[in-house]
Amino acid sequence: MTAIDDRHLVDVRNVRHFYGTPSGGDLLVLDDVDLTLFDNEIVGLLGRSGSGKSTLLRSIAGLIEPTSGQIRFAAEPETKAPVSVSMVFQSFALFPWLTVLQNVEVGLEAKRVPAETRRKRALAAIDLIGLDGFENAYPKELSGGMRQRVGLARALVVDPTILLMDEPFSALDVLTAETLRTDLLDLWCEGRMKIRSILMVTHNIEEAVLMCDRILVFSSNPGRIVAEIRVDLPQPRNRQDPKFRKMVDDIYVRMTQPAAGAKEGRRDDGLFPGLGIAMVLPRVSTNTLAGLMEAVAADPFKGKADLPELARVLHYEADELFGVAETLQLMRFAELEGGDLRLTPAARGYVEAETDARKQLFAKHLLAYVPLAAHIRHQLTEDEPELSAGGVRETLEETMSPEYAEETLKSVIDWARYAEVFAYDESADLFTLDNPS
Ligand code: ADP
Ligand code: MG
């Protein structure tokens, strides 16, 4: 290991990562990622679904080996051993057959800590994280928030130098997530955890601004850090503080700007790179899409809305709105620029139309701008009246994980069903032309 500057805890240099695809191809997920984690900071990695955030975090945690590049860790002052990391997962990743106490102790088992010390440390971590009294409960008896507390206790019990968190709050309901965020921030600010730095992945702008000292904005396809934003607001932060709001707005603007390269005529770069059918489609219902178009068309927006303001008026979490806005943009019902969403003439036509005309317009845009929908429809009309969804799923899995492939399929099925472009028979896992209209 090469020595690194003592203020650096971790140095990630030129990291690239490819995933192999079933047909033997390579999917570039991380491209030349550089990142330094310093002492005493919370850093956020902010990016959309599928941009490679988890891949980067897993590389740092040592769970996967990046295809190329280096990840270097500083040495602990006393032991000279490399600094240690622990990770908290979105899905909690608890063992259902173990109690809370046993789940937390698992963290120490690999370290050959004597049983008695193990118990003592596990109880201390459980106490710290607010799980006192639940030592003997099983995960299924706990709420989501409590389960994630177990996940945190298990990560903290080993006294890591660095805590890595992969969307730790996104599986929780809004209130539970907020309580856990504030509890964790309190522990951090009061110095009650031994960790020296936290690196957390999120796709939630507000969460990043609430918690982080520094936010790294990640672009997609391939994942790359495109901006670094310092958040100099003192803790505890107030979401209503105008400075807080401005920060959120500014990040919105940055994230809706087309990526560099889009200006050089590569029209489809930026938010929606020309991936053809291999594009991860956000899970958004047609009702939500219609609702947003109607809201923006109406007063006070009259066709153009500031995204953060729209999120507030419609009571969306800032990041929820992204998926909806992205989908409208993809289908050319809206344009996104500088934090504004502007309806296209097609969207205004949609809002004014009756049910059937709406469906027809939606169908037209779906087939013109969502290559996956066009592909399935084409197969059905030109080839066979039935198409195995399994084959389509496999094709998607060439370029995305099985989870994203499933989400993408679900989205396209919902949209196509509404537009009566094709139907899907769940029991047979088949696409058909036959519309249940
Ligand atoms: P994020 O955490 O930002 O949502 P991920 O790191 O999970 O992104 O995934 C980045 C890209 O890599 C996605 O396109 C995803 O489908 C793909 N991917 C992730 N894991 C695998 C895998 N094990 N095999 C193939 N592709 C994968
Ligand atoms: Mg992820």
CSV table of C-alpha atoms and ligand atoms in Angstrom, one decimal:
chain,number,residue,atom,x,y,z
A,1,MET,CA,0.0,0.0,0.0
A,2,THR,CA,1.3,3.4,-0.9
A,3,ALA,CA,1.2,6.0,1.8
A,4,ILE,CA,-1.3,8.7,1.4
A,5,ASP,CA,-1.7,12.2,2.8
A,6,ASP,CA,-2.7,11.7,6.5
A,7,ARG,CA,-5.8,13.9,6.1
A,8,HIS,CA,-7.1,11.5,3.5
A,9,LEU,CA,-8.8,8.4,4.8
A,10,VAL,CA,-9.6,6.9,1.5
A,11,ASP,CA,-8.3,7.8,-2.0
A,12,VAL,CA,-10.2,6.4,-5.0
A,13,ARG,CA,-8.3,7.0,-8.2
A,14,ASN,CA,-9.3,6.3,-11.8
A,15,VAL,CA,-11.7,3.6,-10.8
A,16,ARG,CA,-13.5,2.0,-13.7
A,17,HIS,CA,-15.8,-0.9,-13.5
A,18,PHE,CA,-17.4,-3.1,-16.2
A,19,TYR,CA,-20.0,-5.7,-15.6
A,20,GLY,CA,-20.0,-8.7,-17.8
A,21,THR,CA,-23.2,-9.3,-19.6
A,22,PRO,CA,-24.8,-12.7,-20.3
A,23,SER,CA,-23.7,-12.6,-23.9
A,24,GLY,CA,-20.1,-11.9,-23.0
A,25,GLY,CA,-20.2,-8.1,-23.6
A,26,ASP,CA,-19.1,-5.5,-21.2
A,27,LEU,CA,-21.1,-2.8,-19.6
A,28,LEU,CA,-19.2,0.2,-18.4
A,29,VAL,CA,-20.7,1.4,-15.1
A,30,LEU,CA,-18.0,3.5,-13.5
A,31,ASP,CA,-15.7,5.6,-15.6
A,32,ASP,CA,-12.6,7.2,-14.1
A,33,VAL,CA,-14.0,7.9,-10.7
A,34,ASP,CA,-11.8,9.9,-8.4
A,35,LEU,CA,-12.8,10.6,-4.8
A,36,THR,CA,-11.1,11.4,-1.6
A,37,LEU,CA,-12.7,11.0,1.8
A,38,PHE,CA,-11.2,13.2,4.5
A,39,ASP,CA,-11.3,13.0,8.2
A,40,ASN,CA,-14.4,14.3,10.0
A,41,GLU,CA,-16.8,14.7,7.2
A,42,ILE,CA,-20.1,13.3,5.9
A,43,VAL,CA,-19.9,12.9,2.1
A,44,GLY,CA,-23.0,12.2,0.0
A,45,LEU,CA,-22.9,10.5,-3.4
A,46,LEU,CA,-26.0,11.8,-5.2
A,47,GLY,CA,-27.2,10.3,-8.4
A,48,ARG,CA,-30.0,8.6,-10.2
A,49,SER,CA,-31.0,5.0,-10.1
A,50,GLY,CA,-28.6,2.9,-12.1
A,51,SER,CA,-25.8,5.5,-12.1
A,52,GLY,CA,-23.3,3.2,-10.4
A,53,LYS,CA,-23.5,4.5,-6.8
A,54,SER,CA,-23.8,1.1,-5.2
A,55,THR,CA,-21.1,-0.3,-7.4
A,56,LEU,CA,-18.7,2.4,-6.2
A,57,LEU,CA,-19.7,1.9,-2.5
A,58,ARG,CA,-19.3,-1.8,-2.8
A,59,SER,CA,-15.8,-1.3,-4.4
A,60,ILE,CA,-14.8,0.8,-1.4
A,61,ALA,CA,-16.2,-1.7,1.0
A,62,GLY,CA,-14.1,-4.4,-0.7
A,63,LEU,CA,-17.2,-6.4,-1.7
A,64,ILE,CA,-16.3,-6.2,-5.4
A,65,GLU,CA,-13.0,-5.5,-7.1
A,66,PRO,CA,-13.2,-2.7,-9.7
A,67,THR,CA,-12.0,-3.5,-13.1
A,68,SER,CA,-9.2,-1.0,-12.9
A,69,GLY,CA,-7.9,1.9,-10.8
A,70,GLN,CA,-6.9,2.1,-7.2
A,71,ILE,CA,-8.6,2.4,-3.8
A,72,ARG,CA,-6.1,3.2,-1.1
A,73,PHE,CA,-6.7,3.5,2.6
A,74,ALA,CA,-4.8,5.5,5.1
A,75,ALA,CA,-3.1,3.7,8.0
A,76,GLU,CA,-4.5,3.8,11.6
A,77,PRO,CA,-2.0,5.9,13.7
A,78,GLU,CA,-1.5,3.3,16.4
A,79,THR,CA,-1.7,-0.1,14.6
A,80,LYS,CA,-0.6,1.0,11.2
A,81,ALA,CA,-3.3,-1.3,9.8
A,82,PRO,CA,-5.4,0.2,7.0
A,83,VAL,CA,-8.5,2.0,8.3
A,84,SER,CA,-11.5,-0.1,8.5
A,85,VAL,CA,-14.9,0.3,6.8
A,86,SER,CA,-18.4,-1.0,7.5
A,87,MET,CA,-21.5,-0.8,5.5
A,88,VAL,CA,-25.2,-0.3,6.0
A,89,PHE,CA,-27.5,-1.6,3.3
A,90,GLN,CA,-30.8,-0.2,2.0
A,91,SER,CA,-32.4,-3.6,2.5
A,92,PHE,CA,-31.0,-3.9,6.1
A,93,ALA,CA,-29.6,-7.3,5.2
A,94,LEU,CA,-30.4,-8.9,8.6
A,95,PHE,CA,-30.5,-12.6,9.4
A,96,PRO,CA,-34.2,-13.4,10.0
A,97,TRP,CA,-33.3,-16.4,12.2
A,98,LEU,CA,-31.1,-14.4,14.6
A,99,THR,CA,-32.2,-12.0,17.3
A,100,VAL,CA,-31.3,-8.4,17.4
A,101,LEU,CA,-28.4,-9.1,19.7
A,102,GLN,CA,-27.2,-12.0,17.6
A,103,ASN,CA,-27.5,-10.0,14.4
A,104,VAL,CA,-25.3,-7.3,15.9
A,105,GLU,CA,-22.8,-9.8,17.3
A,106,VAL,CA,-22.4,-11.2,13.8
A,107,GLY,CA,-20.3,-8.1,13.0
A,108,LEU,CA,-17.8,-9.2,15.6
A,109,GLU,CA,-17.7,-12.9,14.9
A,110,ALA,CA,-15.4,-12.7,12.0
A,111,LYS,CA,-13.0,-10.7,14.2
A,112,ARG,CA,-12.5,-13.5,16.7
A,113,VAL,CA,-13.5,-11.3,19.6
A,114,PRO,CA,-14.1,-13.4,22.8
A,115,ALA,CA,-17.8,-14.2,23.5
A,116,GLU,CA,-18.0,-12.0,26.6
A,117,THR,CA,-16.5,-8.9,25.0
A,118,ARG,CA,-18.6,-9.5,21.9
A,119,ARG,CA,-21.8,-9.5,24.0
A,120,LYS,CA,-20.7,-6.3,25.9
A,121,ARG,CA,-19.8,-4.4,22.7
A,122,ALA,CA,-23.0,-5.5,21.0
A,123,LEU,CA,-25.1,-4.4,23.9
A,124,ALA,CA,-23.3,-1.0,23.9
A,125,ALA,CA,-24.0,-0.6,20.2
A,126,ILE,CA,-27.7,-1.6,20.6
A,127,ASP,CA,-28.0,0.9,23.4
A,128,LEU,CA,-26.3,3.7,21.5
A,129,ILE,CA,-28.6,3.3,18.5
A,130,GLY,CA,-31.8,3.3,20.6
A,131,LEU,CA,-32.7,-0.4,20.5
A,132,ASP,CA,-32.5,-1.0,24.2
A,133,GLY,CA,-35.0,-3.5,25.3
A,134,PHE,CA,-35.2,-5.2,21.9
A,135,GLU,CA,-32.1,-7.4,22.2
A,136,ASN,CA,-34.1,-10.6,22.0
A,137,ALA,CA,-36.6,-9.6,19.3
A,138,TYR,CA,-36.4,-11.1,15.9
A,139,PRO,CA,-36.2,-8.9,12.8
A,140,LYS,CA,-39.8,-9.8,11.7
A,141,GLU,CA,-41.1,-8.4,15.0
A,142,LEU,CA,-39.6,-5.0,14.3
A,143,SER,CA,-40.7,-2.1,12.2
A,144,GLY,CA,-38.5,-1.0,9.2
A,145,GLY,CA,-37.0,1.8,11.2
A,146,MET,CA,-36.0,-0.5,14.0
A,147,ARG,CA,-34.6,-3.0,11.6
A,148,GLN,CA,-32.4,-0.4,10.1
A,149,ARG,CA,-31.2,0.5,13.6
A,150,VAL,CA,-30.1,-3.1,13.9
A,151,GLY,CA,-28.3,-2.6,10.6
A,152,LEU,CA,-26.6,0.5,11.9
A,153,ALA,CA,-25.7,-1.2,15.3
A,154,ARG,CA,-24.1,-4.1,13.4
A,155,ALA,CA,-22.0,-1.8,11.3
A,156,LEU,CA,-20.9,0.3,14.3
A,157,VAL,CA,-20.2,-2.5,16.7
A,158,VAL,CA,-16.8,-3.2,15.0
A,159,ASP,CA,-15.7,0.4,15.6
A,160,PRO,CA,-15.0,1.1,11.9
A,161,THR,CA,-13.1,4.2,10.9
A,162,ILE,CA,-15.5,4.8,8.0
A,163,LEU,CA,-19.2,4.1,7.8
A,164,LEU,CA,-20.5,3.5,4.3
A,165,MET,CA,-24.3,3.7,3.8
A,166,ASP,CA,-26.1,2.7,0.7
A,167,GLU,CA,-29.5,4.6,0.6
A,168,PRO,CA,-30.0,3.6,4.2
A,169,PHE,CA,-33.3,5.5,4.6
A,170,SER,CA,-34.9,4.9,1.3
A,171,ALA,CA,-36.8,1.8,2.3
A,172,LEU,CA,-38.4,3.6,5.2
A,173,ASP,CA,-41.5,5.8,5.4
A,174,VAL,CA,-41.0,9.5,5.5
A,175,LEU,CA,-41.3,10.1,9.2
A,176,THR,CA,-39.3,7.1,10.3
A,177,ALA,CA,-36.6,8.0,7.8
A,178,GLU,CA,-36.4,11.5,9.2
A,179,THR,CA,-36.2,10.3,12.8
A,180,LEU,CA,-33.4,8.0,12.0
A,181,ARG,CA,-31.5,10.7,10.0
A,182,THR,CA,-31.7,13.1,12.9
A,183,ASP,CA,-30.7,10.4,15.5
A,184,LEU,CA,-27.7,9.5,13.4
A,185,LEU,CA,-26.8,13.2,12.9
A,186,ASP,CA,-27.0,13.8,16.7
A,187,LEU,CA,-24.7,10.8,17.4
A,188,TRP,CA,-22.3,12.2,14.8
A,189,CYS,CA,-22.4,15.8,16.0
A,190,GLU,CA,-22.0,14.8,19.6
A,191,GLY,CA,-19.0,12.5,18.7
A,192,ARG,CA,-20.6,9.5,20.2
A,193,MET,CA,-19.6,7.1,17.4
A,194,LYS,CA,-16.0,6.3,16.9
A,195,ILE,CA,-16.2,6.7,13.1
A,196,ARG,CA,-14.2,9.4,11.5
A,197,SER,CA,-16.1,9.8,8.3
A,198,ILE,CA,-19.3,8.8,6.6
A,199,LEU,CA,-19.8,8.2,2.9
A,200,MET,CA,-23.5,7.8,2.1
A,201,VAL,CA,-25.2,7.1,-1.2
A,202,THR,CA,-28.6,8.8,-1.8
A,203,HIS,CA,-30.8,9.8,-4.7
A,204,ASN,CA,-32.6,12.3,-2.4
A,205,ILE,CA,-31.3,15.9,-2.7
A,206,GLU,CA,-32.9,17.1,0.5
A,207,GLU,CA,-31.4,14.2,2.4
A,208,ALA,CA,-28.0,15.0,1.0
A,209,VAL,CA,-28.3,18.7,1.9
A,210,LEU,CA,-29.6,17.8,5.4
A,211,MET,CA,-26.8,15.5,6.3
A,212,CYS,CA,-23.7,16.1,4.2
A,213,ASP,CA,-20.7,18.4,4.4
A,214,ARG,CA,-19.9,17.7,0.8
A,215,ILE,CA,-22.1,16.3,-2.0
A,216,LEU,CA,-20.6,14.6,-5.0
A,217,VAL,CA,-23.0,14.6,-7.9
A,218,PHE,CA,-22.9,11.4,-10.0
A,219,SER,CA,-23.9,11.3,-13.7
A,220,SER,CA,-25.2,8.2,-15.3
A,221,ASN,CA,-24.1,6.0,-18.1
A,222,PRO,CA,-21.4,5.6,-17.2
A,223,GLY,CA,-21.2,6.8,-13.6
A,224,ARG,CA,-18.8,9.7,-13.2
A,225,ILE,CA,-18.5,12.5,-10.6
A,226,VAL,CA,-19.6,15.7,-12.3
A,227,ALA,CA,-19.8,18.2,-9.5
A,228,GLU,CA,-18.8,18.7,-5.9
A,229,ILE,CA,-20.9,20.9,-3.7
A,230,ARG,CA,-19.9,22.0,-0.2
A,231,VAL,CA,-22.7,22.5,2.3
A,232,ASP,CA,-21.5,25.0,4.8
A,233,LEU,CA,-24.7,25.3,6.8
A,234,PRO,CA,-24.3,24.6,10.5
A,235,GLN,CA,-25.9,21.6,12.1
A,236,PRO,CA,-28.7,21.0,13.0
A,237,ARG,CA,-30.0,22.2,9.7
A,238,ASN,CA,-33.5,23.5,9.1
A,239,ARG,CA,-35.2,22.4,5.9
A,240,GLN,CA,-37.2,25.7,5.8
A,241,ASP,CA,-34.1,27.9,6.1
A,242,PRO,CA,-33.9,30.0,2.9
A,243,LYS,CA,-30.2,29.0,2.5
A,244,PHE,CA,-31.2,25.3,2.7
A,245,ARG,CA,-33.9,25.8,0.1
A,246,LYS,CA,-31.5,27.6,-2.2
A,247,MET,CA,-28.9,24.8,-1.9
A,248,VAL,CA,-31.6,22.3,-2.8
A,249,ASP,CA,-32.7,24.4,-5.8
A,250,ASP,CA,-29.1,24.9,-7.0
A,251,ILE,CA,-28.5,21.2,-7.0
A,252,TYR,CA,-31.7,20.6,-8.8
A,253,VAL,CA,-30.5,22.9,-11.5
A,254,ARG,CA,-27.2,21.1,-11.8
A,255,MET,CA,-28.9,17.8,-12.0
A,256,THR,CA,-31.3,18.8,-14.7
A,257,GLN,CA,-28.6,20.4,-16.8
A,258,PRO,CA,-27.7,18.3,-19.8
A,259,ALA,CA,-24.3,16.6,-19.3
A,260,ALA,CA,-21.3,18.0,-21.1
A,261,GLY,CA,-21.3,16.5,-24.6
A,262,ALA,CA,-25.0,17.0,-25.1
A,263,LYS,CA,-24.2,20.4,-26.6
A,264,GLU,CA,-22.0,18.9,-29.3
A,265,GLY,CA,-25.1,17.7,-31.1
A,266,ARG,CA,-25.4,14.4,-29.2
A,267,ARG,CA,-29.0,15.3,-28.6
A,268,ASP,CA,-29.8,12.2,-26.5
A,269,ASP,CA,-26.9,12.5,-24.1
A,270,GLY,CA,-27.4,14.0,-20.7
A,271,LEU,CA,-30.4,12.7,-19.0
A,272,PHE,CA,-31.2,10.0,-21.5
A,273,PRO,CA,-28.2,8.7,-23.3
A,274,GLY,CA,-28.9,6.9,-26.5
A,275,LEU,CA,-29.1,3.5,-25.0
A,276,GLY,CA,-31.9,2.2,-27.1
A,277,ILE,CA,-33.9,-0.3,-25.2
A,278,ALA,CA,-31.3,-0.6,-22.5
A,279,MET,CA,-32.5,2.4,-20.6
A,280,VAL,CA,-33.6,2.0,-17.0
A,281,LEU,CA,-37.2,3.3,-16.9
A,282,PRO,CA,-38.4,4.9,-13.7
A,283,ARG,CA,-41.4,3.4,-12.1
A,284,VAL,CA,-44.1,6.1,-12.6
A,285,SER,CA,-47.8,5.5,-13.2
A,286,THR,CA,-49.7,7.1,-16.1
A,287,ASN,CA,-52.0,8.7,-13.6
A,288,THR,CA,-49.0,10.5,-12.0
A,289,LEU,CA,-47.8,11.6,-15.4
A,290,ALA,CA,-51.2,12.9,-16.4
A,291,GLY,CA,-51.6,14.6,-13.0
A,292,LEU,CA,-48.3,16.4,-13.3
A,293,MET,CA,-49.0,17.6,-16.8
A,294,GLU,CA,-52.4,18.9,-15.6
A,295,ALA,CA,-50.8,20.7,-12.6
A,296,VAL,CA,-48.1,22.4,-14.7
A,297,ALA,CA,-50.6,23.4,-17.4
A,298,ALA,CA,-52.9,25.0,-14.8
A,299,ASP,CA,-52.4,28.2,-12.7
A,300,PRO,CA,-50.1,29.4,-11.3
A,301,PHE,CA,-47.6,27.6,-13.6
A,302,LYS,CA,-49.3,28.0,-17.0
A,303,GLY,CA,-47.0,25.5,-18.7
A,304,LYS,CA,-43.7,26.2,-16.9
A,305,ALA,CA,-42.7,25.4,-13.4
A,306,ASP,CA,-39.7,25.6,-11.1
A,307,LEU,CA,-39.1,22.0,-10.1
A,308,PRO,CA,-38.4,22.6,-6.4
A,309,GLU,CA,-41.5,24.8,-6.1
A,310,LEU,CA,-43.6,22.2,-8.0
A,311,ALA,CA,-42.4,19.6,-5.5
A,312,ARG,CA,-43.5,21.8,-2.6
A,313,VAL,CA,-46.8,22.7,-4.1
A,314,LEU,CA,-47.6,19.1,-4.9
A,315,HIS,CA,-46.1,17.6,-1.7
A,316,TYR,CA,-43.6,15.5,-3.5
A,317,GLU,CA,-40.3,14.6,-1.9
A,318,ALA,CA,-37.8,16.5,-4.1
A,319,ASP,CA,-36.4,13.3,-5.6
A,320,GLU,CA,-39.7,11.7,-6.3
A,321,LEU,CA,-40.5,14.4,-8.8
A,322,PHE,CA,-37.4,13.6,-10.7
A,323,GLY,CA,-38.7,10.2,-12.0
A,324,VAL,CA,-41.9,11.8,-13.1
A,325,ALA,CA,-40.2,14.8,-14.7
A,326,GLU,CA,-37.6,12.5,-16.4
A,327,THR,CA,-40.4,10.4,-17.9
A,328,LEU,CA,-42.2,13.4,-19.2
A,329,GLN,CA,-39.0,14.6,-20.7
A,330,LEU,CA,-38.2,11.2,-22.2
A,331,MET,CA,-41.6,11.1,-23.9
A,332,ARG,CA,-41.2,14.7,-25.1
A,333,PHE,CA,-44.1,15.9,-23.0
A,334,ALA,CA,-41.7,18.3,-21.1
A,335,GLU,CA,-38.3,19.9,-21.4
A,336,LEU,CA,-36.1,20.2,-18.4
A,337,GLU,CA,-33.6,23.0,-18.2
A,338,GLY,CA,-32.0,25.0,-15.4
A,339,GLY,CA,-34.4,23.6,-12.7
A,340,ASP,CA,-37.5,24.4,-14.7
A,341,LEU,CA,-40.0,22.0,-16.3
A,342,ARG,CA,-41.7,23.3,-19.4
A,343,LEU,CA,-44.5,21.5,-21.0
A,344,THR,CA,-44.2,20.9,-24.8
A,345,PRO,CA,-47.1,21.7,-27.1
A,346,ALA,CA,-47.9,17.9,-27.2
A,347,ALA,CA,-48.4,18.0,-23.4
A,348,ARG,CA,-50.7,20.9,-23.6
A,349,GLY,CA,-52.6,19.0,-26.3
A,350,TYR,CA,-52.8,16.1,-24.0
A,351,VAL,CA,-54.1,18.1,-21.1
A,352,GLU,CA,-56.9,19.6,-23.2
A,353,ALA,CA,-57.9,16.3,-24.8
A,354,GLU,CA,-60.6,13.7,-23.9
A,355,THR,CA,-59.8,10.3,-22.6
A,356,ASP,CA,-59.5,8.5,-25.9
A,357,ALA,CA,-57.5,11.2,-27.7
A,358,ARG,CA,-55.2,11.3,-24.6
A,359,LYS,CA,-54.5,7.6,-24.9
A,360,GLN,CA,-53.8,7.9,-28.6
A,361,LEU,CA,-51.4,10.8,-28.1
A,362,PHE,CA,-49.7,8.9,-25.3
A,363,ALA,CA,-49.4,5.8,-27.5
A,364,LYS,CA,-47.8,7.9,-30.2
A,365,HIS,CA,-45.2,9.3,-27.9
A,366,LEU,CA,-44.6,6.0,-26.2
A,367,LEU,CA,-43.8,4.3,-29.5
A,368,ALA,CA,-41.8,7.2,-30.8
A,369,TYR,CA,-39.6,7.9,-27.7
A,370,VAL,CA,-39.5,4.8,-25.6
A,371,PRO,CA,-37.4,2.4,-27.7
A,372,LEU,CA,-38.3,-0.6,-25.5
A,373,ALA,CA,-42.1,-0.1,-26.1
A,374,ALA,CA,-41.5,0.3,-29.8
A,375,HIS,CA,-39.4,-2.8,-29.9
A,376,ILE,CA,-42.0,-5.0,-28.2
A,377,ARG,CA,-44.8,-3.5,-30.4
A,378,HIS,CA,-42.7,-4.1,-33.5
A,379,GLN,CA,-42.0,-7.7,-32.6
A,380,LEU,CA,-45.7,-8.3,-32.0
A,381,THR,CA,-46.9,-6.7,-35.2
A,382,GLU,CA,-44.2,-7.8,-37.6
A,383,ASP,CA,-43.3,-11.2,-36.1
A,384,GLU,CA,-45.5,-13.2,-33.9
A,385,PRO,CA,-48.6,-12.1,-32.1
A,386,GLU,CA,-47.1,-13.4,-28.8
A,387,LEU,CA,-43.7,-12.5,-27.4
A,388,SER,CA,-42.1,-14.1,-24.4
A,389,ALA,CA,-41.3,-11.5,-21.7
A,390,GLY,CA,-38.5,-13.7,-20.6
A,391,GLY,CA,-36.6,-13.0,-23.7
A,392,VAL,CA,-37.0,-9.3,-23.3
A,393,ARG,CA,-36.0,-9.6,-19.7
A,394,GLU,CA,-32.8,-11.4,-20.7
A,395,THR,CA,-32.0,-8.7,-23.3
A,396,LEU,CA,-32.4,-6.0,-20.6
A,397,GLU,CA,-30.2,-7.9,-18.3
A,398,GLU,CA,-27.4,-7.6,-20.8
A,399,THR,CA,-27.2,-4.0,-19.7
A,400,MET,CA,-28.8,-3.7,-16.3
A,401,SER,CA,-29.1,-5.7,-13.1
A,402,PRO,CA,-32.1,-8.1,-12.8
A,403,GLU,CA,-33.8,-5.7,-10.4
A,404,TYR,CA,-33.6,-2.8,-12.7
A,405,ALA,CA,-34.7,-5.0,-15.6
A,406,GLU,CA,-37.8,-6.0,-13.7
A,407,GLU,CA,-38.7,-2.4,-12.8
A,408,THR,CA,-38.1,-1.3,-16.3
A,409,LEU,CA,-40.4,-4.0,-17.6
A,410,LYS,CA,-43.1,-3.1,-15.1
A,411,SER,CA,-43.0,0.5,-16.2
A,412,VAL,CA,-43.3,-0.2,-19.9
A,413,ILE,CA,-46.1,-2.7,-19.3
A,414,ASP,CA,-48.1,-0.1,-17.3
A,415,TRP,CA,-47.6,2.6,-19.9
A,416,ALA,CA,-48.4,0.3,-22.8
A,417,ARG,CA,-51.5,-1.1,-21.1
A,418,TYR,CA,-52.9,2.4,-20.6
A,419,ALA,CA,-52.0,3.4,-24.2
A,420,GLU,CA,-53.4,0.1,-25.5
A,421,VAL,CA,-50.2,-0.5,-27.4
A,422,PHE,CA,-49.8,-4.0,-26.2
A,423,ALA,CA,-50.9,-6.2,-23.3
A,424,TYR,CA,-49.1,-8.5,-21.0
A,425,ASP,CA,-50.4,-11.8,-19.7
A,426,GLU,CA,-48.8,-12.3,-16.3
A,427,SER,CA,-49.6,-16.0,-15.9
A,428,ALA,CA,-48.0,-16.9,-19.2
A,429,ASP,CA,-45.3,-14.1,-19.0
A,430,LEU,CA,-46.2,-13.1,-22.6
A,431,PHE,CA,-46.7,-9.9,-24.4
A,432,THR,CA,-49.7,-9.9,-26.7
A,433,LEU,CA,-51.4,-7.4,-29.0
A,434,ASP,CA,-54.7,-8.3,-27.6
A,435,ASN,CA,-56.0,-5.4,-25.6
A,436,PRO,CA,-58.5,-5.9,-22.9
A,437,SER,CA,-60.4,-2.9,-23.9
B,1,ADP,P1,-27.1,2.7,-8.4
B,1,ADP,O1,-26.7,2.2,-7.1
B,1,ADP,O2,-26.7,4.1,-8.7
B,1,ADP,O3,-28.6,2.6,-8.7
B,1,ADP,P2,-25.8,0.4,-9.4
B,1,ADP,O4,-24.3,0.5,-9.0
B,1,ADP,O5,-26.6,-0.6,-8.6
B,1,ADP,O6,-26.4,1.8,-9.5
B,1,ADP,O7,-25.9,-0.1,-10.9
B,1,ADP,C1,-25.2,0.6,-12.0
B,1,ADP,C2,-25.5,-0.1,-13.3
B,1,ADP,O8,-24.9,-1.4,-13.3
B,1,ADP,C3,-27.0,-0.4,-13.6
B,1,ADP,O9,-27.2,-0.3,-15.0
B,1,ADP,C4,-27.2,-1.8,-13.1
B,1,ADP,O10,-28.2,-2.3,-13.9
B,1,ADP,C5,-25.8,-2.4,-13.5
B,1,ADP,N1,-25.5,-3.5,-12.6
B,1,ADP,C6,-25.5,-3.5,-11.2
B,1,ADP,N2,-25.1,-4.6,-10.7
B,1,ADP,C7,-24.9,-5.5,-11.7
B,1,ADP,C8,-24.6,-6.8,-11.8
B,1,ADP,N3,-24.3,-7.6,-10.8
B,1,ADP,N4,-24.5,-7.4,-13.1
B,1,ADP,C9,-24.7,-6.6,-14.2
B,1,ADP,N5,-25.1,-5.3,-14.1
B,1,ADP,C10,-25.2,-4.8,-12.9
B,2,MG,MG,-27.9,1.6,-5.5
